[in-house]
């Protein structure tokens, strides 16, 4: 991508994100939100990306956009019960290693967009998740871990070793097979049963609680209704744009870039310090 194209894309990305956050003050930006936003922007353009991101932010991504990570941790808690039901041996090994589920955090909150290098694979997963329940990304994570069961069991039973193995997704995974397997897992192990087994509180998840209503609403909507509404008004004239144009505030953009630069510098400083002083076994985590 040429530098001028990259600059335009960055400007559009900021506009898309700020449009959604201004329209919904209850939503909070999280690290990784831009990975989803830029994917939608590259595929559908700025105007449609705003509509898609706004809808996703109120549904599938809603739990990630709380002021704390409590809801996000709640979503992650579904992973281990799936593994326990499918492979008690693997589940017990991971418990002894005390690896937890933090290795899958970036998978869920970016819909794997941050950890996969093949854009085709990312788009395939986005199609799958868009058409599925908000928890499907967790079931897909379980499918990946189950597929790599022998690798996990062959490594040392300690947190650094297992975390290092699982946090890096191999580029040659059979994605279509994993998509099929995760869908089968979802059908065989309903999230309502997992919630009871793991003593999870279903009502804490806004995304899960609102998905049934969303399904019912979309099932009654004709596929071409939105397009016809956008193109023609009742009197046969062209309607106003579906979404108002985002305000281009140089001060807001400057503030966003300033915060991003500051956080990036801080992260680099912390990483460099860790590499200089951390014990050798901690380096296996990175």
mmCIF file of C-alpha atoms in Angstrom:
data_model
loop_
_atom_site.group_PDB
_atom_site.id
_atom_site.type_symbol
_atom_site.label_atom_id
_atom_site.label_comp_id
_atom_site.label_asym_id
_atom_site.label_seq_id
_atom_site.Cartn_x
_atom_site.Cartn_y
_atom_site.Cartn_z
ATOM 1 C CA UNK A 1 0.000 0.000 0.000
ATOM 2 C CA UNK A 2 1.362 3.404 -0.991
ATOM 3 C CA UNK A 3 1.984 5.961 1.794
ATOM 4 C CA UNK A 4 -0.761 8.280 0.551
ATOM 5 C CA UNK A 5 -3.240 5.381 0.486
ATOM 6 C CA UNK A 6 -2.246 4.377 3.998
ATOM 7 C CA UNK A 7 -2.764 7.926 5.222
ATOM 8 C CA UNK A 8 -6.255 8.064 3.690
ATOM 9 C CA UNK A 9 -7.101 4.700 5.252
ATOM 10 C CA UNK A 10 -5.943 5.903 8.663
ATOM 11 C CA UNK A 11 -8.098 9.012 8.384
ATOM 12 C CA UNK A 12 -11.112 6.934 7.409
ATOM 13 C CA UNK A 13 -10.464 4.443 10.211
ATOM 14 C CA UNK A 14 -10.487 7.207 12.805
ATOM 15 C CA UNK A 15 -13.698 8.627 11.351
ATOM 16 C CA UNK A 16 -15.398 5.221 11.461
ATOM 17 C CA UNK A 17 -14.421 4.532 15.077
ATOM 18 C CA UNK A 18 -15.217 8.020 16.342
ATOM 19 C CA UNK A 19 -18.594 8.017 14.586
ATOM 20 C CA UNK A 20 -19.660 4.888 16.490
ATOM 21 C CA UNK A 21 -18.280 6.036 19.829
ATOM 22 C CA UNK A 22 -19.886 9.475 19.547
ATOM 23 C CA UNK A 23 -23.249 7.925 18.653
ATOM 24 C CA UNK A 24 -23.072 5.530 21.631
ATOM 25 C CA UNK A 25 -21.362 7.106 24.649
ATOM 26 C CA UNK A 26 -21.994 3.937 26.675
ATOM 27 C CA UNK A 27 -19.488 2.082 24.503
ATOM 28 C CA UNK A 28 -15.797 2.116 25.407
ATOM 29 C CA UNK A 29 -12.929 1.646 22.980
ATOM 30 C CA UNK A 30 -10.741 -1.374 23.657
ATOM 31 C CA UNK A 31 -7.367 -2.404 22.273
ATOM 32 C CA UNK A 32 -8.150 -4.517 19.227
ATOM 33 C CA UNK A 33 -11.360 -2.735 18.221
ATOM 34 C CA UNK A 34 -9.495 -1.108 15.353
ATOM 35 C CA UNK A 35 -8.599 -4.555 13.936
ATOM 36 C CA UNK A 36 -12.274 -5.255 13.357
ATOM 37 C CA UNK A 37 -12.960 -1.720 12.146
ATOM 38 C CA UNK A 38 -10.167 -1.734 9.560
ATOM 39 C CA UNK A 39 -11.277 -5.113 8.193
ATOM 40 C CA UNK A 40 -14.796 -3.811 7.643
ATOM 41 C CA UNK A 41 -13.398 -0.618 6.141
ATOM 42 C CA UNK A 42 -11.166 -2.433 3.645
ATOM 43 C CA UNK A 43 -14.003 -4.663 2.464
ATOM 44 C CA UNK A 44 -17.015 -2.364 2.413
ATOM 45 C CA UNK A 45 -15.806 1.235 2.370
ATOM 46 C CA UNK A 46 -16.216 3.978 4.959
ATOM 47 C CA UNK A 47 -19.974 4.496 4.867
ATOM 48 C CA UNK A 48 -20.976 0.846 5.079
ATOM 49 C CA UNK A 49 -18.200 0.125 7.582
ATOM 50 C CA UNK A 50 -19.783 2.645 9.963
ATOM 51 C CA UNK A 51 -23.148 0.891 9.720
ATOM 52 C CA UNK A 52 -21.626 -2.570 10.180
ATOM 53 C CA UNK A 53 -19.357 -1.582 13.044
ATOM 54 C CA UNK A 54 -22.149 0.221 14.858
ATOM 55 C CA UNK A 55 -24.400 -2.838 14.616
ATOM 56 C CA UNK A 56 -21.665 -5.218 15.720
ATOM 57 C CA UNK A 57 -20.703 -2.944 18.605
ATOM 58 C CA UNK A 58 -24.233 -3.140 19.966
ATOM 59 C CA UNK A 59 -24.473 -6.920 19.516
ATOM 60 C CA UNK A 60 -21.551 -9.317 19.015
ATOM 61 C CA UNK A 61 -18.872 -6.978 20.410
ATOM 62 C CA UNK A 62 -20.964 -5.370 23.131
ATOM 63 C CA UNK A 63 -19.443 -7.273 26.069
ATOM 64 C CA UNK A 64 -15.933 -6.220 25.042
ATOM 65 C CA UNK A 65 -16.914 -2.528 25.179
ATOM 66 C CA UNK A 66 -17.774 -2.261 28.863
ATOM 67 C CA UNK A 67 -15.666 0.029 31.079
ATOM 68 C CA UNK A 68 -14.105 -3.056 32.731
ATOM 69 C CA UNK A 69 -13.052 -6.476 31.444
ATOM 70 C CA UNK A 70 -15.519 -8.386 33.627
ATOM 71 C CA UNK A 71 -17.838 -9.193 30.721
ATOM 72 C CA UNK A 72 -14.909 -10.152 28.501
ATOM 73 C CA UNK A 73 -13.619 -12.572 31.138
ATOM 74 C CA UNK A 74 -17.142 -13.953 31.388
ATOM 75 C CA UNK A 75 -17.096 -14.770 27.673
ATOM 76 C CA UNK A 76 -13.668 -16.423 27.984
ATOM 77 C CA UNK A 77 -15.003 -18.610 30.794
ATOM 78 C CA UNK A 78 -16.981 -20.645 28.277
ATOM 79 C CA UNK A 79 -13.807 -22.073 26.747
ATOM 80 C CA UNK A 80 -12.710 -24.486 29.476
ATOM 81 C CA UNK A 81 -16.128 -26.183 29.920
ATOM 82 C CA UNK A 82 -16.144 -26.971 26.183
ATOM 83 C CA UNK A 83 -12.692 -28.540 26.457
ATOM 84 C CA UNK A 84 -13.733 -30.465 29.550
ATOM 85 C CA UNK A 85 -16.727 -31.998 27.793
ATOM 86 C CA UNK A 86 -14.780 -32.853 24.624
ATOM 87 C CA UNK A 87 -11.414 -33.911 26.067
ATOM 88 C CA UNK A 88 -11.126 -34.302 29.856
ATOM 89 C CA UNK A 89 -7.473 -35.277 29.414
ATOM 90 C CA UNK A 90 -6.608 -32.029 27.627
ATOM 91 C CA UNK A 91 -8.705 -30.001 30.068
ATOM 92 C CA UNK A 92 -6.946 -31.495 33.111
ATOM 93 C CA UNK A 93 -3.517 -30.951 31.526
ATOM 94 C CA UNK A 94 -4.268 -27.265 30.978
ATOM 95 C CA UNK A 95 -5.547 -26.935 34.542
ATOM 96 C CA UNK A 96 -2.326 -28.418 35.917
ATOM 97 C CA UNK A 97 -0.319 -26.035 33.728
ATOM 98 C CA UNK A 98 -2.392 -23.123 35.103
ATOM 99 C CA UNK A 99 -2.412 -21.567 31.652
ATOM 100 C CA UNK A 100 -5.922 -20.161 31.986
ATOM 101 C CA UNK A 101 -7.642 -18.693 28.919
ATOM 102 C CA UNK A 102 -5.752 -15.430 28.455
ATOM 103 C CA UNK A 103 -4.014 -16.879 25.374
ATOM 104 C CA UNK A 104 -7.344 -16.644 23.537
ATOM 105 C CA UNK A 105 -8.133 -13.047 24.511
ATOM 106 C CA UNK A 106 -6.815 -11.432 21.332
ATOM 107 C CA UNK A 107 -8.553 -14.125 19.283
ATOM 108 C CA UNK A 108 -11.965 -13.176 20.588
ATOM 109 C CA UNK A 109 -11.796 -9.389 20.814
ATOM 110 C CA UNK A 110 -10.411 -9.017 17.265
ATOM 111 C CA UNK A 111 -12.248 -11.965 15.713
ATOM 112 C CA UNK A 112 -8.790 -13.401 14.974
ATOM 113 C CA UNK A 113 -7.954 -10.408 12.778
ATOM 114 C CA UNK A 114 -4.930 -9.521 14.901
ATOM 115 C CA UNK A 115 -3.381 -12.992 15.000
ATOM 116 C CA UNK A 116 -3.876 -14.255 11.432
ATOM 117 C CA UNK A 117 -1.677 -13.084 8.565
ATOM 118 C CA UNK A 118 -3.774 -14.418 5.680
ATOM 119 C CA UNK A 119 -6.477 -11.863 4.855
ATOM 120 C CA UNK A 120 -8.569 -14.493 3.072
ATOM 121 C CA UNK A 121 -8.743 -16.565 6.269
ATOM 122 C CA UNK A 122 -9.731 -13.477 8.258
ATOM 123 C CA UNK A 123 -12.567 -12.655 5.870
ATOM 124 C CA UNK A 124 -13.788 -16.252 5.929
ATOM 125 C CA UNK A 125 -13.989 -16.175 9.720
ATOM 126 C CA UNK A 126 -15.744 -12.794 9.686
ATOM 127 C CA UNK A 127 -18.396 -14.222 7.362
ATOM 128 C CA UNK A 128 -18.829 -17.146 9.730
ATOM 129 C CA UNK A 129 -19.045 -15.047 12.901
ATOM 130 C CA UNK A 130 -21.397 -12.489 11.336
ATOM 131 C CA UNK A 131 -23.849 -15.275 10.567
ATOM 132 C CA UNK A 132 -23.501 -16.976 13.961
ATOM 133 C CA UNK A 133 -24.157 -16.589 17.667
ATOM 134 C CA UNK A 134 -21.904 -14.088 19.527
ATOM 135 C CA UNK A 135 -20.204 -17.000 21.334
ATOM 136 C CA UNK A 136 -19.150 -18.732 18.108
ATOM 137 C CA UNK A 137 -15.682 -17.191 18.320
ATOM 138 C CA UNK A 138 -15.240 -19.064 21.633
ATOM 139 C CA UNK A 139 -16.346 -22.343 20.070
ATOM 140 C CA UNK A 140 -13.894 -21.743 17.237
ATOM 141 C CA UNK A 141 -11.150 -21.189 19.815
ATOM 142 C CA UNK A 142 -12.081 -24.502 21.416
ATOM 143 C CA UNK A 143 -11.917 -26.186 18.000
ATOM 144 C CA UNK A 144 -8.378 -24.841 17.502
ATOM 145 C CA UNK A 145 -7.197 -26.059 20.916
ATOM 146 C CA UNK A 146 -8.806 -29.477 20.397
ATOM 147 C CA UNK A 147 -7.210 -29.759 16.946
ATOM 148 C CA UNK A 148 -3.806 -29.094 18.546
ATOM 149 C CA UNK A 149 -4.404 -31.433 21.484
ATOM 150 C CA UNK A 150 -1.421 -33.695 20.782
ATOM 151 C CA UNK A 151 0.901 -30.691 20.488
ATOM 152 C CA UNK A 152 -0.329 -29.345 23.813
ATOM 153 C CA UNK A 153 0.033 -32.673 25.613
ATOM 154 C CA UNK A 154 3.544 -33.113 24.207
ATOM 155 C CA UNK A 155 4.884 -29.854 25.644
ATOM 156 C CA UNK A 156 5.989 -29.224 29.235
ATOM 157 C CA UNK A 157 3.108 -28.966 31.676
ATOM 158 C CA UNK A 158 3.791 -25.424 32.798
ATOM 159 C CA UNK A 159 2.205 -22.070 32.093
ATOM 160 C CA UNK A 160 4.994 -20.488 29.943
ATOM 161 C CA UNK A 161 5.305 -23.517 27.640
ATOM 162 C CA UNK A 162 1.584 -24.048 27.073
ATOM 163 C CA UNK A 163 0.883 -20.318 26.752
ATOM 164 C CA UNK A 164 3.634 -19.875 24.174
ATOM 165 C CA UNK A 165 2.336 -22.792 22.126
ATOM 166 C CA UNK A 166 -1.321 -21.785 22.140
ATOM 167 C CA UNK A 167 -0.851 -18.043 21.713
ATOM 168 C CA UNK A 168 0.668 -18.548 18.257
ATOM 169 C CA UNK A 169 -1.791 -19.879 15.684
ATOM 170 C CA UNK A 170 -0.148 -21.947 12.906
ATOM 171 C CA UNK A 171 -0.750 -20.508 9.410
ATOM 172 C CA UNK A 172 -1.675 -23.880 7.907
ATOM 173 C CA UNK A 173 -4.718 -24.744 10.016
ATOM 174 C CA UNK A 174 -7.621 -26.407 8.138
ATOM 175 C CA UNK A 175 -9.989 -23.483 8.588
ATOM 176 C CA UNK A 176 -12.984 -24.959 6.783
ATOM 177 C CA UNK A 177 -12.740 -28.103 8.887
ATOM 178 C CA UNK A 178 -12.446 -26.048 12.078
ATOM 179 C CA UNK A 179 -15.460 -23.943 11.094
ATOM 180 C CA UNK A 180 -17.499 -27.116 10.639
ATOM 181 C CA UNK A 181 -16.248 -28.540 13.928
ATOM 182 C CA UNK A 182 -16.974 -25.363 15.877
ATOM 183 C CA UNK A 183 -20.516 -25.302 14.471
ATOM 184 C CA UNK A 184 -20.955 -28.930 15.545
ATOM 185 C CA UNK A 185 -19.618 -28.078 18.999
ATOM 186 C CA UNK A 186 -22.143 -25.264 19.292
ATOM 187 C CA UNK A 187 -24.982 -27.611 18.405
ATOM 188 C CA UNK A 188 -23.767 -30.441 20.626
ATOM 189 C CA UNK A 189 -22.869 -28.244 23.613
ATOM 190 C CA UNK A 190 -25.391 -25.388 23.873
ATOM 191 C CA UNK A 191 -24.093 -22.386 25.762
ATOM 192 C CA UNK A 192 -27.023 -22.635 28.167
ATOM 193 C CA UNK A 193 -25.774 -26.023 29.340
ATOM 194 C CA UNK A 194 -22.220 -24.741 29.644
ATOM 195 C CA UNK A 195 -23.432 -21.817 31.731
ATOM 196 C CA UNK A 196 -25.056 -24.180 34.218
ATOM 197 C CA UNK A 197 -22.030 -26.470 34.311
ATOM 198 C CA UNK A 198 -19.534 -23.668 34.910
ATOM 199 C CA UNK A 199 -21.813 -21.640 37.186
ATOM 200 C CA UNK A 200 -21.698 -18.788 34.669
ATOM 201 C CA UNK A 201 -24.292 -16.054 34.961
ATOM 202 C CA UNK A 202 -25.981 -15.792 31.590
ATOM 203 C CA UNK A 203 -27.623 -12.442 32.268
ATOM 204 C CA UNK A 204 -24.251 -10.723 32.595
ATOM 205 C CA UNK A 205 -23.670 -10.962 28.850
ATOM 206 C CA UNK A 206 -25.455 -8.234 26.896
ATOM 207 C CA UNK A 207 -24.449 -9.782 23.569
ATOM 208 C CA UNK A 208 -25.844 -13.215 24.447
ATOM 209 C CA UNK A 209 -28.996 -11.818 26.002
ATOM 210 C CA UNK A 210 -29.854 -9.636 23.002
ATOM 211 C CA UNK A 211 -28.997 -12.105 20.246
ATOM 212 C CA UNK A 212 -32.330 -13.951 20.236
ATOM 213 C CA UNK A 213 -34.228 -10.692 19.770
ATOM 214 C CA UNK A 214 -31.826 -9.739 16.983
ATOM 215 C CA UNK A 215 -32.395 -13.089 15.257
ATOM 216 C CA UNK A 216 -36.157 -12.685 15.399
ATOM 217 C CA UNK A 217 -35.981 -9.165 13.995
ATOM 218 C CA UNK A 218 -33.726 -10.101 11.094
ATOM 219 C CA UNK A 219 -35.789 -13.164 10.198
ATOM 220 C CA UNK A 220 -38.774 -10.867 9.503
ATOM 221 C CA UNK A 221 -36.792 -8.438 7.355
ATOM 222 C CA UNK A 222 -36.661 -8.769 3.593
ATOM 223 C CA UNK A 223 -33.049 -8.835 2.336
ATOM 224 C CA UNK A 224 -33.656 -5.946 -0.070
ATOM 225 C CA UNK A 225 -35.642 -3.764 2.339
ATOM 226 C CA UNK A 226 -32.697 -1.681 3.488
ATOM 227 C CA UNK A 227 -31.418 -1.135 -0.045
ATOM 228 C CA UNK A 228 -34.824 -0.029 -1.326
ATOM 229 C CA UNK A 229 -35.295 2.262 1.654
ATOM 230 C CA UNK A 230 -31.906 3.817 1.043
ATOM 231 C CA UNK A 231 -32.444 4.412 -2.665
ATOM 232 C CA UNK A 232 -35.994 5.721 -2.759
ATOM 233 C CA UNK A 233 -38.205 7.655 -0.376
ATOM 234 C CA UNK A 234 -41.986 6.974 -0.204
ATOM 235 C CA UNK A 235 -42.584 9.698 -2.794
ATOM 236 C CA UNK A 236 -40.116 8.169 -5.212
ATOM 237 C CA UNK A 237 -37.288 10.596 -4.463
ATOM 238 C CA UNK A 238 -33.877 9.780 -3.213
ATOM 239 C CA UNK A 239 -33.613 9.635 0.575
ATOM 240 C CA UNK A 240 -31.065 11.283 2.772
ATOM 241 C CA UNK A 241 -27.972 9.203 3.418
ATOM 242 C CA UNK A 242 -28.563 6.285 5.750
ATOM 243 C CA UNK A 243 -25.874 7.644 8.011
ATOM 244 C CA UNK A 244 -24.971 11.289 8.530
ATOM 245 C CA UNK A 245 -21.478 12.264 7.487
ATOM 246 C CA UNK A 246 -18.964 12.068 10.260
ATOM 247 C CA UNK A 247 -17.588 15.342 11.527
ATOM 248 C CA UNK A 248 -13.980 15.903 10.656
ATOM 249 C CA UNK A 249 -12.479 17.469 13.716
ATOM 250 C CA UNK A 250 -8.726 18.044 13.453
ATOM 251 C CA UNK A 251 -8.488 18.468 17.229
ATOM 252 C CA UNK A 252 -10.169 15.134 17.910
ATOM 253 C CA UNK A 253 -7.997 13.373 15.348
ATOM 254 C CA UNK A 254 -4.871 14.953 16.764
ATOM 255 C CA UNK A 255 -5.887 13.820 20.242
ATOM 256 C CA UNK A 256 -6.465 10.243 19.066
ATOM 257 C CA UNK A 257 -3.125 10.105 17.283
ATOM 258 C CA UNK A 258 -1.420 11.629 20.324
ATOM 259 C CA UNK A 259 -2.865 9.009 22.639
ATOM 260 C CA UNK A 260 -1.931 6.238 20.199
ATOM 261 C CA UNK A 261 1.648 7.488 19.930
ATOM 262 C CA UNK A 262 1.969 7.797 23.709
ATOM 263 C CA UNK A 263 0.640 4.294 24.317
ATOM 264 C CA UNK A 264 2.901 2.887 21.628
ATOM 265 C CA UNK A 265 5.968 4.537 23.154
ATOM 266 C CA UNK A 266 5.006 3.307 26.610
ATOM 267 C CA UNK A 267 4.473 -0.234 25.355
ATOM 268 C CA UNK A 268 7.864 -0.187 23.600
ATOM 269 C CA UNK A 269 9.593 1.049 26.759
ATOM 270 C CA UNK A 270 7.961 -1.640 28.885
ATOM 271 C CA UNK A 271 8.876 -4.342 26.365
ATOM 272 C CA UNK A 272 12.498 -3.222 26.205
ATOM 273 C CA UNK A 273 12.747 -3.143 29.996
ATOM 274 C CA UNK A 274 11.203 -6.603 30.238
ATOM 275 C CA UNK A 275 13.664 -7.992 27.714
ATOM 276 C CA UNK A 276 16.557 -6.577 29.711
ATOM 277 C CA UNK A 277 15.489 -7.649 33.199
ATOM 278 C CA UNK A 278 12.941 -10.497 32.939
ATOM 279 C CA UNK A 279 14.089 -13.994 33.875
ATOM 280 C CA UNK A 280 14.697 -16.313 31.004
ATOM 281 C CA UNK A 281 11.574 -18.385 31.543
ATOM 282 C CA UNK A 282 9.355 -15.308 31.195
ATOM 283 C CA UNK A 283 10.752 -14.635 27.749
ATOM 284 C CA UNK A 284 8.994 -17.754 26.572
ATOM 285 C CA UNK A 285 5.727 -15.916 26.958
ATOM 286 C CA UNK A 286 6.575 -13.460 24.177
#
